[in-house]
Short mmCIF file of C-alpha atoms and ligand atoms in Angstrom, two decimals:
data_model
loop_
_atom_site.label_atom_id
_atom_site.label_comp_id
_atom_site.label_asym_id
_atom_site.label_seq_id
_atom_site.Cartn_x
_atom_site.Cartn_y
_atom_site.Cartn_z
CA MET A 1 109.32 112.34 131.85
CA GLY A 2 106.96 114.27 129.58
CA LYS A 3 104.94 112.65 126.81
CA LYS A 4 106.76 111.68 123.62
CA ILE A 5 107.68 114.37 121.18
CA TYR A 6 107.69 113.09 117.63
CA LEU A 7 109.67 114.15 114.59
CA SER A 8 106.48 115.15 112.78
CA SER A 9 103.17 113.68 113.81
CA PRO A 10 99.74 114.11 112.18
CA HIS A 11 98.25 117.51 112.96
CA MET A 12 94.57 117.75 112.07
CA GLY A 13 93.17 121.13 111.10
CA GLY A 14 89.58 120.57 112.29
CA GLY A 15 87.82 120.46 108.96
CA GLU A 16 88.61 116.82 108.19
CA MET A 17 85.70 115.20 110.02
CA LYS A 18 83.14 117.16 107.99
CA TYR A 19 84.35 115.62 104.70
CA VAL A 20 84.77 112.16 106.27
CA LYS A 21 81.20 112.42 107.66
CA GLU A 22 79.92 113.34 104.19
CA ALA A 23 81.43 110.09 102.92
CA PHE A 24 79.74 108.09 105.62
CA ASP A 25 76.40 109.94 105.33
CA SER A 26 76.29 109.22 101.60
CA ASN A 27 77.61 105.68 102.15
CA TRP A 28 80.43 106.55 99.77
CA VAL A 29 82.88 104.41 101.79
CA ALA A 30 84.58 103.09 98.70
CA PRO A 31 87.52 103.77 96.41
CA LEU A 32 86.94 106.93 94.36
CA GLY A 33 83.95 109.22 94.93
CA PRO A 34 83.20 112.93 95.30
CA ASN A 35 85.85 113.62 97.95
CA VAL A 36 88.51 112.12 95.66
CA ASP A 37 87.35 114.36 92.70
CA ALA A 38 87.33 117.42 94.90
CA PHE A 39 90.67 116.56 96.51
CA GLU A 40 92.21 116.28 93.06
CA ARG A 41 90.82 119.73 92.07
CA GLU A 42 92.00 121.22 95.30
CA LEU A 43 95.43 119.74 94.89
CA CYS A 44 95.73 121.39 91.48
CA SER A 45 95.18 124.84 93.01
CA ALA A 46 97.44 124.03 95.96
CA THR A 47 100.35 122.96 93.73
CA GLY A 48 99.67 124.83 90.48
CA ALA A 49 99.60 121.47 88.74
CA LYS A 50 97.32 121.19 85.73
CA HIS A 51 96.27 117.53 86.38
CA VAL A 52 96.33 115.34 89.46
CA ALA A 53 95.50 111.66 90.19
CA ALA A 54 95.02 110.88 93.85
CA LEU A 55 96.52 107.46 94.68
CA SER A 56 97.01 105.06 97.56
CA SER A 57 100.60 106.18 98.22
CA GLY A 58 103.52 108.23 96.97
CA THR A 59 105.38 105.01 96.16
CA ALA A 60 102.50 103.92 93.91
CA ALA A 61 102.75 107.32 92.18
CA ILE A 62 106.45 106.78 91.41
CA HIS A 63 105.72 103.23 90.25
CA LEU A 64 103.01 104.37 87.81
CA SER A 65 105.12 107.27 86.50
CA LEU A 66 107.95 104.86 85.60
CA ILE A 67 105.52 102.37 84.04
CA MET A 68 104.13 105.17 81.79
CA LEU A 69 107.72 106.15 80.86
CA GLY A 70 108.17 102.66 79.52
CA VAL A 71 110.68 101.44 82.10
CA GLY A 72 111.14 97.72 81.92
CA PRO A 73 113.57 94.91 82.89
CA GLY A 74 117.24 95.73 82.33
CA ASP A 75 116.67 99.48 81.68
CA TYR A 76 118.71 102.04 83.57
CA VAL A 77 116.90 104.62 85.68
CA ILE A 78 118.80 107.42 87.47
CA GLY A 79 117.87 108.08 91.08
CA THR A 80 118.93 110.30 93.98
CA SER A 81 121.11 108.34 96.34
CA PHE A 82 120.53 110.47 99.40
CA THR A 83 116.80 109.76 100.01
CA PHE A 84 114.22 107.46 101.53
CA SER A 85 114.17 104.07 99.83
CA ALA A 86 110.69 104.64 98.28
CA THR A 87 112.34 106.92 95.73
CA VAL A 88 114.33 104.07 94.32
CA ASN A 89 112.31 100.95 95.10
CA PRO A 90 109.88 101.34 92.20
CA ILE A 91 112.81 101.18 89.80
CA ALA A 92 113.62 97.77 91.19
CA TYR A 93 109.85 96.67 91.06
CA LEU A 94 110.17 96.99 87.25
CA GLY A 95 113.39 94.95 87.09
CA ALA A 96 115.29 98.08 85.98
CA ILE A 97 118.77 99.02 87.37
CA PRO A 98 119.04 102.13 89.60
CA VAL A 99 121.95 104.34 88.87
CA LEU A 100 122.51 106.32 92.05
CA ILE A 101 123.67 109.94 92.10
CA ASP A 102 125.12 111.66 95.08
CA SER A 103 124.21 115.12 96.41
CA GLU A 104 125.64 118.58 96.07
CA PRO A 105 126.36 120.35 99.38
CA GLY A 106 124.12 123.39 98.74
CA THR A 107 120.70 121.74 98.79
CA TRP A 108 121.77 118.21 99.80
CA ASN A 109 119.86 117.02 96.68
CA MET A 110 121.01 115.50 93.35
CA ASP A 111 124.22 116.92 91.98
CA PRO A 112 123.59 118.03 88.39
CA GLU A 113 127.28 117.57 87.44
CA LEU A 114 127.40 114.01 88.65
CA LEU A 115 124.12 113.44 86.86
CA GLU A 116 125.73 114.47 83.51
CA GLU A 117 128.70 112.25 84.30
CA ALA A 118 126.42 109.30 84.84
CA ILE A 119 124.53 109.95 81.60
CA THR A 120 127.70 110.30 79.46
CA GLY A 121 129.08 107.17 81.27
CA LEU A 122 125.96 105.26 80.20
CA LYS A 123 126.16 106.67 76.68
CA GLU A 124 129.75 105.66 76.25
CA GLY A 125 129.45 102.24 77.93
CA VAL A 126 131.46 102.95 81.01
CA LEU A 127 129.76 103.02 84.41
CA ARG A 128 131.05 103.74 87.84
CA SER A 129 130.29 101.39 90.74
CA GLY A 130 131.79 101.64 94.17
CA GLY A 131 134.54 103.97 92.85
CA HIS A 132 135.42 101.47 90.04
CA ALA A 133 134.83 101.89 86.30
CA VAL A 134 132.79 99.05 84.89
CA LEU A 135 132.72 98.45 81.15
CA ARG A 136 129.49 97.54 79.41
CA SER A 137 128.79 96.70 75.92
CA ASP A 138 125.30 98.28 75.64
CA LYS A 139 125.36 102.02 75.31
CA ARG A 140 121.82 102.88 76.32
CA LEU A 141 120.68 106.09 77.84
CA PRO A 142 118.69 105.96 81.10
CA LYS A 143 114.89 105.77 80.62
CA ALA A 144 114.15 108.28 83.39
CA ILE A 145 115.59 110.41 86.22
CA VAL A 146 113.90 110.41 89.63
CA VAL A 147 114.94 113.45 91.64
CA ALA A 148 113.96 113.90 95.28
CA HIS A 149 113.40 117.27 97.12
CA LEU A 150 114.54 116.18 100.55
CA TYR A 151 113.14 117.40 103.79
CA GLY A 152 111.31 120.08 101.75
CA MET A 153 114.37 121.56 100.04
CA PRO A 154 113.96 121.99 96.27
CA ALA A 155 116.72 120.37 94.14
CA ARG A 156 118.60 122.48 91.57
CA MET A 157 115.87 121.92 88.99
CA LYS A 158 117.17 124.42 86.43
CA GLU A 159 120.54 122.66 86.09
CA ILE A 160 118.99 119.16 86.43
CA MET A 161 116.39 119.88 83.69
CA ALA A 162 119.08 121.41 81.42
CA VAL A 163 121.08 118.10 81.59
CA ALA A 164 117.87 116.01 81.22
CA ASP A 165 116.69 118.02 78.23
CA LYS A 166 120.06 117.94 76.60
CA TYR A 167 119.84 114.13 76.41
CA GLY A 168 116.05 113.96 76.11
CA ILE A 169 115.48 112.05 79.38
CA PRO A 170 112.16 112.53 81.25
CA VAL A 171 112.29 113.56 84.89
CA VAL A 172 110.04 112.56 87.78
CA GLU A 173 110.11 114.86 90.81
CA ASP A 174 109.72 113.09 94.13
CA ALA A 175 108.12 115.82 96.05
CA ALA A 176 106.81 113.52 98.82
CA GLU A 177 108.52 115.65 101.46
CA ALA A 178 108.10 118.94 99.73
CA LEU A 179 104.46 119.79 99.22
CA GLY A 180 104.20 123.57 99.05
CA SER A 181 107.94 124.19 98.64
CA GLU A 182 108.87 126.52 95.75
CA TYR A 183 111.58 126.74 93.24
CA MET A 184 111.91 129.95 91.21
CA GLY A 185 108.43 130.99 92.31
CA ARG A 186 106.71 127.74 91.34
CA ARG A 187 105.61 124.93 93.64
CA VAL A 188 107.77 121.86 93.20
CA GLY A 189 106.41 118.81 91.31
CA CYS A 190 105.49 120.98 88.33
CA ASN A 191 108.99 121.53 86.85
CA SER A 192 109.09 118.23 84.88
CA LYS A 193 107.03 115.48 83.23
CA PHE A 194 105.72 114.07 86.48
CA GLY A 195 105.66 115.11 90.16
CA ILE A 196 104.70 112.85 92.96
CA LEU A 197 103.33 113.72 96.46
CA SER A 198 102.82 111.68 99.61
CA PHE A 199 100.25 112.04 102.42
CA ASN A 200 101.77 109.39 104.67
CA GLY A 201 101.26 109.92 108.41
CA ASN A 202 104.47 111.85 109.05
CA LYS A 203 104.41 114.25 106.04
CA ILE A 204 103.55 117.92 106.22
CA ILE A 205 99.88 117.06 105.64
CA THR A 206 98.47 113.57 105.83
CA THR A 207 95.52 111.40 104.89
CA SER A 208 96.87 108.62 107.15
CA GLY A 209 98.28 107.10 104.00
CA GLY A 210 97.96 108.31 100.38
CA GLY A 211 99.78 109.95 97.49
CA ALA A 212 99.28 111.72 94.20
CA LEU A 213 100.68 111.92 90.73
CA ILE A 214 100.78 115.34 89.07
CA SER A 215 101.47 116.31 85.50
CA GLY A 216 100.86 118.98 82.88
CA ASP A 217 99.70 116.26 80.50
CA ALA A 218 96.03 115.35 80.80
CA ALA A 219 96.40 112.11 78.80
CA LEU A 220 99.11 110.85 81.11
CA ILE A 221 97.01 111.44 84.27
CA GLU A 222 94.00 109.78 82.53
CA ARG A 223 96.33 106.83 81.78
CA ALA A 224 97.48 106.73 85.44
CA ARG A 225 93.82 106.62 86.63
CA PHE A 226 93.19 103.75 84.30
CA LEU A 227 96.23 101.78 85.37
CA ALA A 228 95.46 102.50 89.05
CA THR A 229 91.91 101.02 88.80
CA GLN A 230 93.01 97.61 87.50
CA ALA A 231 93.19 98.70 83.84
CA ARG A 232 89.62 97.85 82.92
CA ASP A 233 88.79 98.27 79.25
CA GLN A 234 85.57 100.01 78.20
CA ALA A 235 83.16 96.99 78.40
CA PRO A 236 80.25 95.97 80.58
CA HIS A 237 82.12 92.73 81.38
CA TYR A 238 85.49 92.87 82.96
CA GLN A 239 88.02 92.90 80.17
CA HIS A 240 91.70 93.67 80.47
CA SER A 241 94.25 94.20 77.78
CA THR A 242 97.09 95.37 80.02
CA ILE A 243 98.28 94.66 83.65
CA GLY A 244 96.51 96.89 86.14
CA TYR A 245 97.07 98.01 89.73
CA ASN A 246 94.90 98.74 92.66
CA TYR A 247 96.39 102.11 93.52
CA ARG A 248 93.48 104.55 93.80
CA MET A 249 92.75 106.61 96.88
CA SER A 250 89.58 105.88 98.88
CA ASN A 251 86.80 108.41 99.29
CA VAL A 252 87.08 108.34 103.10
CA VAL A 253 90.83 109.07 103.08
CA ALA A 254 90.39 111.86 100.48
CA GLY A 255 88.02 113.52 103.02
CA ILE A 256 90.89 113.78 105.43
CA GLY A 257 93.04 115.24 102.66
CA ARG A 258 90.51 117.99 101.93
CA GLY A 259 90.47 119.03 105.52
CA GLN A 260 94.27 118.99 105.64
CA LEU A 261 94.64 121.13 102.47
CA GLU A 262 92.70 123.84 104.20
CA VAL A 263 95.65 124.27 106.59
CA LEU A 264 98.53 123.54 104.23
CA ASP A 265 99.76 127.14 104.10
CA LEU A 266 99.43 127.46 107.86
CA ARG A 267 101.40 124.26 108.29
CA ILE A 268 104.18 125.55 105.98
CA ARG A 269 104.36 128.77 108.09
CA GLN A 270 104.55 126.72 111.20
CA HIS A 271 107.32 124.43 110.00
CA ARG A 272 109.26 127.45 108.78
CA GLU A 273 108.77 129.12 112.07
CA ILE A 274 110.15 126.21 114.10
CA ASN A 275 113.11 126.17 111.72
CA ALA A 276 113.79 129.77 112.50
CA TRP A 277 113.43 129.04 116.16
CA TYR A 278 116.15 126.34 116.00
CA ARG A 279 118.48 128.70 113.97
CA GLU A 280 118.10 131.38 116.57
CA LEU A 281 118.66 128.93 119.48
CA LEU A 282 121.82 127.40 117.89
CA LYS A 283 123.21 130.47 116.14
CA ASP A 284 126.31 130.80 118.36
CA VAL A 285 127.12 127.04 118.50
CA PRO A 286 130.32 126.35 116.58
CA GLY A 287 130.23 123.29 114.31
CA VAL A 288 126.47 123.26 113.72
CA THR A 289 125.15 123.95 110.23
CA PHE A 290 121.59 123.75 108.89
CA GLN A 291 120.13 122.63 105.62
CA SER A 292 119.58 126.02 104.14
CA GLU A 293 118.00 127.70 101.12
CA PRO A 294 121.03 128.55 98.92
CA SER A 295 119.34 131.62 97.33
CA PRO A 296 115.89 133.27 97.05
CA ASP A 297 115.12 130.87 94.24
CA PHE A 298 114.58 128.17 96.83
CA TYR A 299 111.67 128.16 99.28
CA SER A 300 111.53 125.09 101.51
CA ASN A 301 108.47 123.96 103.50
CA PHE A 302 111.06 122.86 106.07
CA TRP A 303 109.08 119.69 106.63
CA LEU A 304 112.03 118.69 108.87
CA THR A 305 114.69 120.93 110.30
CA CYS A 306 118.02 119.20 109.69
CA ILE A 307 121.42 119.96 111.15
CA VAL A 308 125.00 118.72 110.68
CA ILE A 309 127.27 118.47 113.64
CA ASP A 310 130.99 118.65 113.27
CA PRO A 311 132.13 116.65 116.30
CA SER A 312 135.59 118.16 116.28
CA VAL A 313 134.25 121.64 117.06
CA ALA A 314 130.76 121.18 118.59
CA GLY A 315 131.85 119.27 121.76
CA THR A 316 129.25 116.58 121.01
CA ASP A 317 128.27 114.42 118.09
CA ARG A 318 125.16 113.33 116.14
CA GLU A 319 124.76 110.10 118.09
CA LYS A 320 125.26 111.61 121.55
CA LEU A 321 122.62 114.20 120.83
CA ARG A 322 120.13 111.64 119.40
CA LEU A 323 120.57 109.51 122.58
CA ALA A 324 120.15 112.60 124.83
CA PHE A 325 116.88 113.31 122.99
CA GLU A 326 115.85 109.70 123.38
CA GLU A 327 116.55 109.86 127.10
CA ALA A 328 114.11 112.78 127.33
CA ASN A 329 111.47 110.94 125.31
CA ILE A 330 112.05 113.11 122.24
CA GLU A 331 112.38 111.61 118.76
CA SER A 332 115.17 112.73 116.44
CA ARG A 333 116.60 110.71 113.54
CA PRO A 334 119.83 110.41 111.60
CA LEU A 335 119.66 111.84 108.09
CA TRP A 336 118.76 109.27 105.44
CA LYS A 337 121.34 106.55 104.87
CA PRO A 338 122.26 106.87 101.17
CA MET A 339 120.93 104.27 98.84
CA HIS A 340 124.41 103.46 97.61
CA MET A 341 125.35 102.36 101.15
CA GLN A 342 122.24 100.20 101.59
CA PRO A 343 122.83 96.45 101.39
CA VAL A 344 119.85 95.99 99.03
CA PHE A 345 121.26 98.43 96.42
CA ALA A 346 125.00 97.49 97.01
CA GLY A 347 125.66 96.27 93.50
CA CYS A 348 124.12 99.28 91.74
CA PRO A 349 126.16 101.79 89.66
CA ALA A 350 126.82 104.84 91.79
CA TYR A 351 128.27 108.24 91.17
CA VAL A 352 129.49 109.31 94.54
CA ASN A 353 131.32 112.44 95.78
CA GLY A 354 131.32 111.96 99.57
CA THR A 355 128.57 114.50 100.29
CA SER A 356 125.79 112.17 101.33
CA GLU A 357 128.10 109.89 103.28
CA LYS A 358 129.21 112.86 105.39
CA LEU A 359 125.59 114.05 105.86
CA PHE A 360 124.65 110.58 107.00
CA GLU A 361 127.55 110.40 109.45
CA ASN A 362 127.00 113.78 111.13
CA GLY A 363 123.44 114.77 110.36
CA LEU A 364 120.33 114.76 112.48
CA CYS A 365 116.69 115.57 111.80
CA LEU A 366 115.22 117.55 114.69
CA PRO A 367 111.62 117.26 115.94
CA SER A 368 109.76 119.64 113.63
CA GLY A 369 106.04 118.99 114.08
CA SER A 370 103.71 121.95 113.82
CA ASN A 371 101.87 120.67 116.92
CA ILE A 372 104.88 120.90 119.27
CA ASP A 373 103.74 123.30 121.96
CA ALA A 374 105.70 125.71 124.19
CA GLU A 375 106.33 123.06 126.80
CA GLY A 376 107.67 120.72 124.12
CA ARG A 377 109.97 123.39 122.83
CA ALA A 378 111.24 124.06 126.31
CA ARG A 379 112.09 120.35 126.71
CA ILE A 380 113.87 120.31 123.30
CA ALA A 381 115.79 123.51 124.10
CA GLU A 382 116.93 122.06 127.44
CA VAL A 383 118.48 119.03 125.78
CA LEU A 384 120.16 121.24 123.14
CA ARG A 385 121.48 123.67 125.72
CA ARG A 386 122.84 120.86 127.88
CA GLU A 387 124.51 118.95 124.95
CA PHE A 388 126.01 121.99 123.33
CA GLY A 389 126.93 123.75 126.61
CA ILE A 390 124.97 126.93 125.69
C1 PLP B 401 107.46 109.28 102.11
C2 PLP B 401 108.37 109.27 100.90
C3 PLP B 401 107.98 108.54 99.77
C4 PLP B 401 106.86 107.57 99.71
O1 PLP B 401 105.67 108.03 100.05
P1 PLP B 401 104.53 106.96 100.58
O2 PLP B 401 103.27 107.75 100.46
O3 PLP B 401 104.94 106.69 102.02
O4 PLP B 401 104.54 105.77 99.73
C5 PLP B 401 108.74 108.70 98.64
N1 PLP B 401 109.89 109.47 98.67
C6 PLP B 401 110.24 110.17 99.73
C7 PLP B 401 111.45 111.07 99.65
C8 PLP B 401 109.50 110.10 100.92
O5 PLP B 401 109.93 110.74 102.00
#
């Protein structure tokens, strides 16, 4: 059996050690420092963002954005249901109530029509939960909307922002999986009040662990930096007037990020190329569909290539294929289990249309790493040919 092929493993560009060595040589082995400042500047040019704060994780970035939007106990915050739990967890950190919105079939991301239904529901004091209408006496609007761009695919931001603006609700774009993806010619994360990025080990570029908050508002990013460094007031002694967090990125880790940014555009090309390779390989297989860009307005980094298998036509199913990959020491993974199906969010209001449940049932993420070589592809193709009988 060949060595393990991962879904998407770290892929160094070669420049990382130079920056890490600089940190060591100058003994700047500490939080903050010149690599962090440079990484923030370079992230601005890589994303088109005006202002960036490099942080310890993408989750921390979502947490800080919600704190700055004034989210507190008992507030409602709207979130994508079909996502990784880190999109929604920070809502719970603050004692707020997630209102989960299902996907639309085009992008697999938040459905703008369901979003509006949820907002009018909140406004009128009627909420849906598990298919039932629940009456409430408070008629408060949600404090924020957190929308994820899953597997690299931009959500329908024009429609989502139109709904959000109509009711004056700020939007946080969770672009943890979508660094470098574009929507209507702009990189994602810059279409709203806040964008967040992740540099976790499996993302399209990595710092081993890390994240960033991006915004067009300099004061908000300044505030995020303040909160992320324990909220120290201007004073020679340690004085605090507000609760702070230890969420800043370290200078060593930022060095890895600087090296990784040098190859971001290359990585995007490579992930798109492997996506095209899968499409060609599976183009004649009945019952297999891909997560696809609905129009030229959408440009995905295709962090992961994802397929849906209709078992009544394809001759196999999601689980059989996953186990066949596992047998060959190849990692694949079911699509995200929607948050409204998760035990931990079971009681939350949810606006559901069946899309994400079907995706979860029949969908699979295929190995998509930019470092999968020709031999790796041959092993992957062998499993796919055998399972689909092509
Ligand atoms: C990875 C991820 C996050 C969290 O990022 P971390 O840096 O791991 O905290 C948030 N949202 C989505 C959709 C993710 O995939």
